[in-house]
mmCIF file of C-alpha atoms and ligand atoms in Angstrom:
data_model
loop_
_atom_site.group_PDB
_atom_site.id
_atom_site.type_symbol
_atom_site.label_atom_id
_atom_site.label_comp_id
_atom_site.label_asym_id
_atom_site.label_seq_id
_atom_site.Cartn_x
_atom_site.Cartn_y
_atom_site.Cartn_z
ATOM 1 C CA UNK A 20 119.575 -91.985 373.565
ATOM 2 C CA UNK A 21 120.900 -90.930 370.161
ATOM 3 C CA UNK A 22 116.713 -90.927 369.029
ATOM 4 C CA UNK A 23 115.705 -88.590 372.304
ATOM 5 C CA UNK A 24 118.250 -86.058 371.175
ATOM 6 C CA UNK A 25 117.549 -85.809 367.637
ATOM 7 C CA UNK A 26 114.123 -85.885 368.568
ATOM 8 C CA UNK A 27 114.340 -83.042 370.941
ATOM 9 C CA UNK A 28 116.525 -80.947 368.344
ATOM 10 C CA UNK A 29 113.538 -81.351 366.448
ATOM 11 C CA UNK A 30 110.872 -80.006 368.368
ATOM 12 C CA UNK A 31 113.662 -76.991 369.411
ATOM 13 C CA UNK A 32 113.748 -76.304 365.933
ATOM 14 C CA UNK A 33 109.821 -75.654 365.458
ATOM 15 C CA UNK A 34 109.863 -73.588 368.339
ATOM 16 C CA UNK A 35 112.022 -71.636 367.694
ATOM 17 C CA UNK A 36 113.575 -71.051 364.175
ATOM 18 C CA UNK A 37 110.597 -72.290 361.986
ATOM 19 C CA UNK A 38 107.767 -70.133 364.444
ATOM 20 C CA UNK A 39 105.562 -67.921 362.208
ATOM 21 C CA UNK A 40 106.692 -64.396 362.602
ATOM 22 C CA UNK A 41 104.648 -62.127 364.492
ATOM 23 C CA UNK A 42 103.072 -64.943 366.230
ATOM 24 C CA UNK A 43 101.854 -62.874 369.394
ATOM 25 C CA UNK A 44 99.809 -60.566 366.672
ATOM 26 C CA UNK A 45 96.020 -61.678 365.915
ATOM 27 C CA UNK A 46 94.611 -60.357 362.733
ATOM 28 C CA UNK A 47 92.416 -57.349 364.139
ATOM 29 C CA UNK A 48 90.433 -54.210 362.835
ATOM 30 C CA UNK A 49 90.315 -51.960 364.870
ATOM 31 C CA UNK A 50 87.738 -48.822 364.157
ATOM 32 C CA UNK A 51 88.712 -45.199 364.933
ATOM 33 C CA UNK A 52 86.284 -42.974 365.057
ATOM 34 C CA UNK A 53 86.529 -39.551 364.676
ATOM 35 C CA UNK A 54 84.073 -36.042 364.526
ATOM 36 C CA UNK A 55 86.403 -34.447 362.058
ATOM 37 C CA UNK A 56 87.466 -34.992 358.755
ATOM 38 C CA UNK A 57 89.588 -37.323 356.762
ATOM 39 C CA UNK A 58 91.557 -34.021 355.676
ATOM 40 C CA UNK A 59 92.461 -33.177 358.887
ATOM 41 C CA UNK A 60 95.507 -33.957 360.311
ATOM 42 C CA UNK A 61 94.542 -36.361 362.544
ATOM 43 C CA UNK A 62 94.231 -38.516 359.521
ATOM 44 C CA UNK A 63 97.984 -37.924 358.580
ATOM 45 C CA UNK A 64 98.763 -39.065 362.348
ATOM 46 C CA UNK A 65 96.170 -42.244 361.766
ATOM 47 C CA UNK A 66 98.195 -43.294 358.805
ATOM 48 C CA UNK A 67 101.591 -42.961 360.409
ATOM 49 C CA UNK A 68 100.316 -45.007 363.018
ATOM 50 C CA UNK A 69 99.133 -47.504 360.524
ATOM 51 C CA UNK A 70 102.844 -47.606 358.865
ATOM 52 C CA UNK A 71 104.339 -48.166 362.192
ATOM 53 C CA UNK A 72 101.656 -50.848 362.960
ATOM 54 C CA UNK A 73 102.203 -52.522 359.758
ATOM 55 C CA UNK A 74 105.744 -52.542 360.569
ATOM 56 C CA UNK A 75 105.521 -53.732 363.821
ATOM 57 C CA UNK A 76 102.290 -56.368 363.609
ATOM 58 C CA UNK A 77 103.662 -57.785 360.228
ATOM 59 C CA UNK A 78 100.391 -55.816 359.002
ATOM 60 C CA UNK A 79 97.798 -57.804 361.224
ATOM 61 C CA UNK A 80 96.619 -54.449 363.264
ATOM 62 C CA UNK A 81 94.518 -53.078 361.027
ATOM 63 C CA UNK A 82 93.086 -49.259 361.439
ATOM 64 C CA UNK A 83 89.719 -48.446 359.869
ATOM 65 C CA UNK A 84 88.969 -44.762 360.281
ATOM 66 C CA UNK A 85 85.416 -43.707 360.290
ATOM 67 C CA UNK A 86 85.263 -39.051 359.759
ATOM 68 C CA UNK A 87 82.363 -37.006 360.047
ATOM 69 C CA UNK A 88 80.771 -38.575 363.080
ATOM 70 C CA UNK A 89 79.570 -41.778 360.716
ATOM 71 C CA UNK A 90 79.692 -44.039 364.164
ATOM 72 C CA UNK A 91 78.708 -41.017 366.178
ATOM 73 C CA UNK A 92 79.546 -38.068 368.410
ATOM 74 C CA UNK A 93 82.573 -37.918 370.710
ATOM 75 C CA UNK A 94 80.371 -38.688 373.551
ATOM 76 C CA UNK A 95 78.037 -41.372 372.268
ATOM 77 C CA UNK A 96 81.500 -43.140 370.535
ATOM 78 C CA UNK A 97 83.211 -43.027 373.961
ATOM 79 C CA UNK A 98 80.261 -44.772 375.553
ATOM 80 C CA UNK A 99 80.242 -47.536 372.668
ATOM 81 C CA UNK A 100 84.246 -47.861 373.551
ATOM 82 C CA UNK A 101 83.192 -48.275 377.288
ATOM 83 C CA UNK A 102 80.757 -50.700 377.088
ATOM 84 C CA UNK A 103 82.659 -53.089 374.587
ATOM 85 C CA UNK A 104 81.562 -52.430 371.261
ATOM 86 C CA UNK A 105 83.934 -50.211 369.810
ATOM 87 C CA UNK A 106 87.381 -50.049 369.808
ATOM 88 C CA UNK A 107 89.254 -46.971 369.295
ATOM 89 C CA UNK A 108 87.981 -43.019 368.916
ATOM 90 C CA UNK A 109 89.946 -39.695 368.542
ATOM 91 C CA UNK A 110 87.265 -37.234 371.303
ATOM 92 C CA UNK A 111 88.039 -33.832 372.239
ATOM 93 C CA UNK A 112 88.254 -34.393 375.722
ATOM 94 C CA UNK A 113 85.350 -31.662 376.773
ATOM 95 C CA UNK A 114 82.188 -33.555 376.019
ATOM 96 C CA UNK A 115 83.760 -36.211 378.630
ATOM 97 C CA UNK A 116 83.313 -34.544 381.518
ATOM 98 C CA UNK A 117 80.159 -35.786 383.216
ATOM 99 C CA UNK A 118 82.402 -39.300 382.536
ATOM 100 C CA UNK A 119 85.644 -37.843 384.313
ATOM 101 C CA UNK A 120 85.117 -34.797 385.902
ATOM 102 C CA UNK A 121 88.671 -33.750 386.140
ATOM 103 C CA UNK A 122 88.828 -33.526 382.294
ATOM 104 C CA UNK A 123 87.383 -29.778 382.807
ATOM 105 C CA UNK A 124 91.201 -28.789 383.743
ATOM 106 C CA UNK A 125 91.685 -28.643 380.170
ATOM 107 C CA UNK A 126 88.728 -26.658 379.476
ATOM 108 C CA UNK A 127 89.627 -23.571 381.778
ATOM 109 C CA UNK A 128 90.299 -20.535 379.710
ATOM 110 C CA UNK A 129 93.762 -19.362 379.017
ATOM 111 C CA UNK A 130 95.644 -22.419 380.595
ATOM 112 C CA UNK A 131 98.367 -22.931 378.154
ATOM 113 C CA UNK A 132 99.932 -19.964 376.384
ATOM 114 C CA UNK A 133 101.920 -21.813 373.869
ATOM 115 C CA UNK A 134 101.732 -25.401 372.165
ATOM 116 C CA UNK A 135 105.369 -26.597 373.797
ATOM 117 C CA UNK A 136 103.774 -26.288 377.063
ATOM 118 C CA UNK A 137 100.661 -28.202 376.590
ATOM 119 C CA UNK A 138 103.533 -31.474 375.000
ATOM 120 C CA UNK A 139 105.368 -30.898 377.937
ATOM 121 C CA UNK A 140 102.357 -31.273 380.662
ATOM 122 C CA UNK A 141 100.349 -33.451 378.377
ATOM 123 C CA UNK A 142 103.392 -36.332 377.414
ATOM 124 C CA UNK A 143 104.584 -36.148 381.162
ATOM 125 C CA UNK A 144 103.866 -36.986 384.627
ATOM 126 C CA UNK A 145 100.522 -34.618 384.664
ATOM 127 C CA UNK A 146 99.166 -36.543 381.230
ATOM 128 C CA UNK A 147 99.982 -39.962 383.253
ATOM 129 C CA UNK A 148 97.788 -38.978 386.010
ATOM 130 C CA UNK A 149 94.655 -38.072 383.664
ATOM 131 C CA UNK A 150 95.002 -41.629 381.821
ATOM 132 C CA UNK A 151 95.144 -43.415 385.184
ATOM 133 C CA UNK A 152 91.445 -41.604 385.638
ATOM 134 C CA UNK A 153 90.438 -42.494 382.196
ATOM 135 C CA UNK A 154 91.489 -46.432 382.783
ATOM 136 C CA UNK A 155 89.208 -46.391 385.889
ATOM 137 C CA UNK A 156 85.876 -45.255 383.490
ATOM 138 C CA UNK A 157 87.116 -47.746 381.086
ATOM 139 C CA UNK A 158 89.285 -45.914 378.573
ATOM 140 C CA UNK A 159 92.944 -46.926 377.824
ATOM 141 C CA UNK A 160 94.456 -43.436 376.471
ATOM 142 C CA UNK A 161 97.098 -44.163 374.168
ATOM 143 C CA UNK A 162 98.042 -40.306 374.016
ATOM 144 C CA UNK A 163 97.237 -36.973 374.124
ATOM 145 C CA UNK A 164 96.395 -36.003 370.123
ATOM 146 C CA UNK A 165 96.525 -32.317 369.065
ATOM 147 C CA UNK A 166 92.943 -30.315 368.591
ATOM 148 C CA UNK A 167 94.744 -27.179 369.831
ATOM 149 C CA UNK A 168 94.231 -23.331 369.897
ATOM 150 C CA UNK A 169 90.687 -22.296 369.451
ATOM 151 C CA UNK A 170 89.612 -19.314 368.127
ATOM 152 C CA UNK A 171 85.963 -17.800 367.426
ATOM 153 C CA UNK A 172 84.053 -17.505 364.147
ATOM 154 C CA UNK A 173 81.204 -15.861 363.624
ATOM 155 C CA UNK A 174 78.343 -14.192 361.080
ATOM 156 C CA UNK A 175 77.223 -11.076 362.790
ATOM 157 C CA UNK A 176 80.182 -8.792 363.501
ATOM 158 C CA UNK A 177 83.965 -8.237 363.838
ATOM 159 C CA UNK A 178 84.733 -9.501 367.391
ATOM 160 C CA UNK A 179 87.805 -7.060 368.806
ATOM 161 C CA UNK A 180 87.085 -6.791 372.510
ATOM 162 C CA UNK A 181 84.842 -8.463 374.584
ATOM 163 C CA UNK A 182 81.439 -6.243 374.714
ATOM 164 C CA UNK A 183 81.545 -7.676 370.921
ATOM 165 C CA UNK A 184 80.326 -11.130 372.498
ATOM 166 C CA UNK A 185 76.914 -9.598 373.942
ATOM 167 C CA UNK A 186 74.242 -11.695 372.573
ATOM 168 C CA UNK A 187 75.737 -13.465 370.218
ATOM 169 C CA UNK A 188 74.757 -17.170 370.296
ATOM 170 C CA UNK A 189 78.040 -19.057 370.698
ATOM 171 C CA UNK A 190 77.883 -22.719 370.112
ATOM 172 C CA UNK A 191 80.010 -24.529 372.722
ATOM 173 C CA UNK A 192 80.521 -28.025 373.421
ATOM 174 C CA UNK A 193 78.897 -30.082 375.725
ATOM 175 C CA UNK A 194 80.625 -28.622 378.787
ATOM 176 C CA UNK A 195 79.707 -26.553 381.618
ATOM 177 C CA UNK A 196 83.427 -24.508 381.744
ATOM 178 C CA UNK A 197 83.280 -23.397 378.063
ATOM 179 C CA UNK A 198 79.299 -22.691 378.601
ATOM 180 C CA UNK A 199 80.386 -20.789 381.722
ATOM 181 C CA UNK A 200 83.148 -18.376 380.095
ATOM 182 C CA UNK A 201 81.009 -17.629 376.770
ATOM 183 C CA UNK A 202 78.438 -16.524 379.432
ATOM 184 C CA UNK A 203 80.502 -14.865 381.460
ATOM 185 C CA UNK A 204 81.760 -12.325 378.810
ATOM 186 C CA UNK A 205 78.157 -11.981 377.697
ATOM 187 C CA UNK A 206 77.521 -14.243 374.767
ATOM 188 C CA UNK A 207 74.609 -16.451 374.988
ATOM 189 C CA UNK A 208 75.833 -19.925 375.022
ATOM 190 C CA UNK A 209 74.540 -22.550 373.276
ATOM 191 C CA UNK A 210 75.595 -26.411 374.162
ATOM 192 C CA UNK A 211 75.524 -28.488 370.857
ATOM 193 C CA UNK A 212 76.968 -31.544 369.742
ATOM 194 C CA UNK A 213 79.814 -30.847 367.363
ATOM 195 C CA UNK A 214 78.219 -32.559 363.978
ATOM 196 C CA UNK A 215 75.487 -30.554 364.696
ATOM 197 C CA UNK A 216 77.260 -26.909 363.966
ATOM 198 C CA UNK A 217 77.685 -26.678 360.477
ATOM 199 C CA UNK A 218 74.358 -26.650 359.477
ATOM 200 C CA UNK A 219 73.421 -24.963 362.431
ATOM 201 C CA UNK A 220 75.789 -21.929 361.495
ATOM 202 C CA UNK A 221 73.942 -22.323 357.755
ATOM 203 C CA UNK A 222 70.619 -21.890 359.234
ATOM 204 C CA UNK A 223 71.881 -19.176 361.871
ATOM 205 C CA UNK A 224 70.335 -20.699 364.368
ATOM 206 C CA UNK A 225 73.475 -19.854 365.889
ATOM 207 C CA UNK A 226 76.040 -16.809 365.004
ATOM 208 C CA UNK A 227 78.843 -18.623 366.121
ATOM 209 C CA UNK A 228 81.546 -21.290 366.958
ATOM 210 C CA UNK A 229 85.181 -21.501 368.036
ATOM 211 C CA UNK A 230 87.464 -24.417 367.006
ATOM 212 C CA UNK A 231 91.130 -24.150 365.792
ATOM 213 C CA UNK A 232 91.857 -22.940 362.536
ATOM 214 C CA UNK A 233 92.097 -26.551 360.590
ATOM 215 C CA UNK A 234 88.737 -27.298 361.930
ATOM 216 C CA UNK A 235 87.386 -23.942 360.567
ATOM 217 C CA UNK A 236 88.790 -25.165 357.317
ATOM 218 C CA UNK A 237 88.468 -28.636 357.349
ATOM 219 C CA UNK A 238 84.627 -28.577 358.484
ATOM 220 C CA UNK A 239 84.324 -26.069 356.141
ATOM 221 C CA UNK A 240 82.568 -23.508 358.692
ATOM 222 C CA UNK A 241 84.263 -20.635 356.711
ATOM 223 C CA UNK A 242 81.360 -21.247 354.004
ATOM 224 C CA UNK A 243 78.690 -20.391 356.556
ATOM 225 C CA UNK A 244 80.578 -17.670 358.793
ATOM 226 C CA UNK A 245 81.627 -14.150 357.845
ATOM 227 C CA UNK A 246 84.284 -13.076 360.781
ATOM 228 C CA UNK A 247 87.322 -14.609 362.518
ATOM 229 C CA UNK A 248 89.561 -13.418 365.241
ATOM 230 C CA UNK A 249 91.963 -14.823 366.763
ATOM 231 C CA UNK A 250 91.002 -15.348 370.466
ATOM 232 C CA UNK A 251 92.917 -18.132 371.321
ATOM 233 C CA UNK A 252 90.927 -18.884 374.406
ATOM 234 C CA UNK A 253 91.744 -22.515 375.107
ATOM 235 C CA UNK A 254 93.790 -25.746 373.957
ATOM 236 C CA UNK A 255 92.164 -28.479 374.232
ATOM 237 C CA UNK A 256 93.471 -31.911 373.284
ATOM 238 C CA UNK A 257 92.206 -34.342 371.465
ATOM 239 C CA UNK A 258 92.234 -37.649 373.187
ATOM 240 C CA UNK A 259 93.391 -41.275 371.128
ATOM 241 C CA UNK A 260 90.801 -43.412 373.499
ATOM 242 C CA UNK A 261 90.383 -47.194 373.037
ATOM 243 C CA UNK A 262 87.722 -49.328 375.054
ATOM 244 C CA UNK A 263 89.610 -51.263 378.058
ATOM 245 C CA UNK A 264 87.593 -53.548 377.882
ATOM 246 C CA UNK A 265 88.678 -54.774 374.541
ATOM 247 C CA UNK A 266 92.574 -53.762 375.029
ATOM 248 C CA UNK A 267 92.759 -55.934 378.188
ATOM 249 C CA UNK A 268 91.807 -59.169 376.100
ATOM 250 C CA UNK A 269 94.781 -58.142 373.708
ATOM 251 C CA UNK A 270 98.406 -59.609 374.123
ATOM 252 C CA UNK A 271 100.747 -57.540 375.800
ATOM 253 C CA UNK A 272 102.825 -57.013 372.429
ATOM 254 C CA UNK A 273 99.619 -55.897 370.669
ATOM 255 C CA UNK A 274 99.145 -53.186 373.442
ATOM 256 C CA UNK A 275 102.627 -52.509 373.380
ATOM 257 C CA UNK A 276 102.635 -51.947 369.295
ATOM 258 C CA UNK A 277 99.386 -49.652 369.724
ATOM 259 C CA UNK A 278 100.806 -47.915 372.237
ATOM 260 C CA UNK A 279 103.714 -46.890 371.027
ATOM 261 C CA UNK A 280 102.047 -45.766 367.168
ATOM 262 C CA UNK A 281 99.790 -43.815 368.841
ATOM 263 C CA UNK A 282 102.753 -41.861 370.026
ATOM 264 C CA UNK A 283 104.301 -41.735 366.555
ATOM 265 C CA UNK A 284 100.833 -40.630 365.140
ATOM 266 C CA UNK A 285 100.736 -38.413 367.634
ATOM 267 C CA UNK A 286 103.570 -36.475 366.536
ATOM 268 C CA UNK A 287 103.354 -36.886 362.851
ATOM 269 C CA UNK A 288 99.611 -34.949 363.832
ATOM 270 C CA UNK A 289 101.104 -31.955 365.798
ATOM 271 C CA UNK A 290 103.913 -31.165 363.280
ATOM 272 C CA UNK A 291 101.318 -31.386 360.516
ATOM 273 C CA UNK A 292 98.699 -28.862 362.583
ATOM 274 C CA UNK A 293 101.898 -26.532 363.051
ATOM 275 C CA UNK A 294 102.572 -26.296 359.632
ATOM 276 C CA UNK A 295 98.159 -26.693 358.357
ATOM 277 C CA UNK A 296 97.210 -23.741 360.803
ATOM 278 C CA UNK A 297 98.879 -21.053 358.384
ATOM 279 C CA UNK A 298 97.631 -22.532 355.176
ATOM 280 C CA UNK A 299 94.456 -23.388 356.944
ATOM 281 C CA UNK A 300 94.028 -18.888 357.860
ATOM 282 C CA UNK A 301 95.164 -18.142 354.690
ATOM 283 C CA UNK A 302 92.424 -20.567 353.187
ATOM 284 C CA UNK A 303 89.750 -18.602 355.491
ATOM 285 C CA UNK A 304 91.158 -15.685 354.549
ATOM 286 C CA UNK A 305 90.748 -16.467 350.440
ATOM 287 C CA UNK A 306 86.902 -17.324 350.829
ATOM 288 C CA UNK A 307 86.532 -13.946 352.042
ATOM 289 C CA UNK A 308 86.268 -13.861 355.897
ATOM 290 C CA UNK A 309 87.473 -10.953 358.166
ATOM 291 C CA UNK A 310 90.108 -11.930 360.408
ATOM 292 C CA UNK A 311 90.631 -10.210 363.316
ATOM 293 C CA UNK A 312 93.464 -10.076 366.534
ATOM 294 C CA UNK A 313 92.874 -9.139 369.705
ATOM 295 C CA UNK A 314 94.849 -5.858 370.842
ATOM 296 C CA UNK A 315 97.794 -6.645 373.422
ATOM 297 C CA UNK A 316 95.554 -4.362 376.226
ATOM 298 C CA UNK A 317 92.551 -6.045 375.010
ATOM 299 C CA UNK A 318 93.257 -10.026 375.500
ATOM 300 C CA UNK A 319 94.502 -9.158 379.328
ATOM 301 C CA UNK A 320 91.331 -7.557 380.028
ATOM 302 C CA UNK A 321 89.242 -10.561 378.357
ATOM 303 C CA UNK A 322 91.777 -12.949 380.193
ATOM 304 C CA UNK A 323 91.564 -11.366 383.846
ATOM 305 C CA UNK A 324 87.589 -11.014 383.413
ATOM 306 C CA UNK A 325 87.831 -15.153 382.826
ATOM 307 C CA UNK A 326 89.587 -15.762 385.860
ATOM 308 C CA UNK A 327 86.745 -16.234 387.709
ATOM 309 C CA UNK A 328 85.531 -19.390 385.811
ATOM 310 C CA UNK A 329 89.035 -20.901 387.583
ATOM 311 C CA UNK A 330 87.263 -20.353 391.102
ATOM 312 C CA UNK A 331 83.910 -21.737 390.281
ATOM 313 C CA UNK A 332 85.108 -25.306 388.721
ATOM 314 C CA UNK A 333 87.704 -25.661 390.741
ATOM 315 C CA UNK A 334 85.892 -28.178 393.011
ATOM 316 C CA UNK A 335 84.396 -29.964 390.600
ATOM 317 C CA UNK A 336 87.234 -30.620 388.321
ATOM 318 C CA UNK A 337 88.912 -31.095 391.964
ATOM 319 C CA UNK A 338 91.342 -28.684 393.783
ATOM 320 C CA UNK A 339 94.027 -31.277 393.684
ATOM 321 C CA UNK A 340 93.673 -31.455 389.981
ATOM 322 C CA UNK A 341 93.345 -27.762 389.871
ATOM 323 C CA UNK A 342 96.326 -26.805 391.495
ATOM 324 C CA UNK A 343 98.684 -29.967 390.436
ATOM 325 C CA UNK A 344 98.467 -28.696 386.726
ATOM 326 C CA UNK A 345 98.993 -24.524 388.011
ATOM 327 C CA UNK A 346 102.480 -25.823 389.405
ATOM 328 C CA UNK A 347 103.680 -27.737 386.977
ATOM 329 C CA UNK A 348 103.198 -25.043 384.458
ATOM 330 C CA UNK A 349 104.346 -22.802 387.008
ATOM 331 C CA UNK A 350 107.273 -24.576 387.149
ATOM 332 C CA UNK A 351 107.742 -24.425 383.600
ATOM 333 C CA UNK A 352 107.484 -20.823 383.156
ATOM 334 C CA UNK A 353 110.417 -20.637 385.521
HETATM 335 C C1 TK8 B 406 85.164 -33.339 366.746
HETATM 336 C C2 TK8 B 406 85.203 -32.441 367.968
HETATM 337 C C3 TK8 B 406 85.785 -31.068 367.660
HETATM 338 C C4 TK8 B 406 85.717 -30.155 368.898
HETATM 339 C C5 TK8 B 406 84.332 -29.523 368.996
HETATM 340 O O1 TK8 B 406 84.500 -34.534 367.061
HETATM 341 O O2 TK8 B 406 83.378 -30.224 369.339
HETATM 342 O O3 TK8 B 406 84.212 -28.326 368.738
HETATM 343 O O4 TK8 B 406 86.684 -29.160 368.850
HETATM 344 O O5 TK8 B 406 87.105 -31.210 367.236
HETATM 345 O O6 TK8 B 406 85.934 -33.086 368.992
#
């Protein structure tokens, strides 16, 4: 009797006091890629999320970030996360849309009018709804990243009202709302993968782009464009996508640990694009570029004229979608 127990003291002691710490963590790399580069502040949100994963994993989750497009476009990295053999990318959630269709409610022109209100739909019950679509493509979304406010650069001329768009070759990404509004106030559109702009800006094969002002600078378009205004025609999010297929073999306190960084990362990347986006114009500004605002008068005309874009994707992106996300920032505006 006296044997069992000292025996079974024993084995309770292995179990529990003498257990290796962070037991449920497996030693794991985990590649991020991304289209941008490592000087933009999504990599000051991947290494916050690496702190808080070293914390948290006893330093077994490993991040290795990949910039530039080295493993590939948003598009073609999504569809190596969905089949299996990639892990984790940071994607502009435009280029998705032939994958999710109701993506495009991000893309419509003039959705959000200020930052606080994309956080507040994105981190709540409307962001929820979106991720539950992702998971059924494949793609865990462990949060809603910042892109943000983008604004059109060009070569050709100042841009102050919207006849100034006739003509001009606008790249846009790989979606069918951006495409439609460029065409619809005149510009011809040009669909283009995103690591494909910079030299085609060089080249002029194109006159133009619009990304937020960190991308200007970060990508460095400001060396191949002569003309900036501030249009601030759409935010669009950056999604932090990881292949389901791989997170579902991971242990719930893995998933848990990379869920949760991704939210500290998150924020660590917004409140370094908040302060970036000044320095970043400034920056533009220095290597010589115009920058231009849109008059008061003028960005309500350009606005109302994009309306109709709203009407003609509304099915696709689907009504429900459409008119869930119109209310809640209706009721926000309240
Ligand atoms: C980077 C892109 C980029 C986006 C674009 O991979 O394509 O213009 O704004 O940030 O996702």
């Amino acid at each position: 009797m006296r044997k069992f127990l000292l025996t079974t003291t024993a084995l309770a002691f292995c179990a529990g006091g003498a257990a290796p710490a962070f037991a449920e963590f497996n030693d794991r790399t985990i590649r991020v890629s991304n289209g941008i580069n490592a000087d933009h502040p999504v990599g000051n949100g991947i290494e916050a999320m690496q702190k808080c994963l070293d914390e948290k994993s006893g330093g077994k989750l490993k991040l290795q970030a990949f910039w530039g497009g080295a493993l590939g476009g948003d598009l073609q990295a999504t569809q190596a996360l969905r089949s299996g053999v990639q892990e984790a990318v940071v994607t502009s959630s435009s280029p998705l849309v032939g994958i999710e269709p109701a993506l495009g409610v991000f893309d419509l022109p003039f959705l959000f009018s200020n930052a606080q209100e994309a956080y507040t739909v994105l981190d709540g019950k409307f962001g929820d709804m979106m991720s539950e679509k992702l998971a059924a493509v494949g793609l865990v979304n462990l949060g809603y990243w910042e892109n943000g406010f983008r604004n059109l650069s060009n070569s050709v001329r100042p841009v102050t009202k919207w006849e100034d768009f006739e003509g001009m070759k606008v790249r846009v990404m790989q979606n069918n709302i951006f495409l439609d509004t460029f065409q619809n106030l005149g510009a011809n559109a040009t669909p283009m993968a995103f690591g494909e702009v910079f030299s085609a800006l060089e080249t002029k094969t194109i006159d133009a782009q619009e990304n937020p002002y960190v991308t200007i600078d970060t990508s460095k378009f400001f060396e191949v464009q002569k003309y900036v205004t501030e249009t601030n025609h759409a935010y669009t999010p950056f999604l932090f996508l990881f292949s389901k297929a791989i997170f579902d073999t991971y242990a719930p306190e893995e998933q848990a640990a990379l869920r949760e960084c991704a939210s500290v990362g998150r924020d660590v990347e917004r409140s370094v694009i908040a302060d970036l986006n000044k320095k970043s114009l400034e920056k533009i500004k220095a290597a010589g570029l115009e920058v231009n605002t849109l008059s008061e008068e003028e960005q309500k005309r350009i606005r109302e004229k994009s309306m109709v874009v709203y009407e003609k994707h509304k099915e696709e992106i689907g009504a429900d979608v459409v008119d869930s996300i119109l209310a809640e920032l209706a009721a926000i505006r309240k």
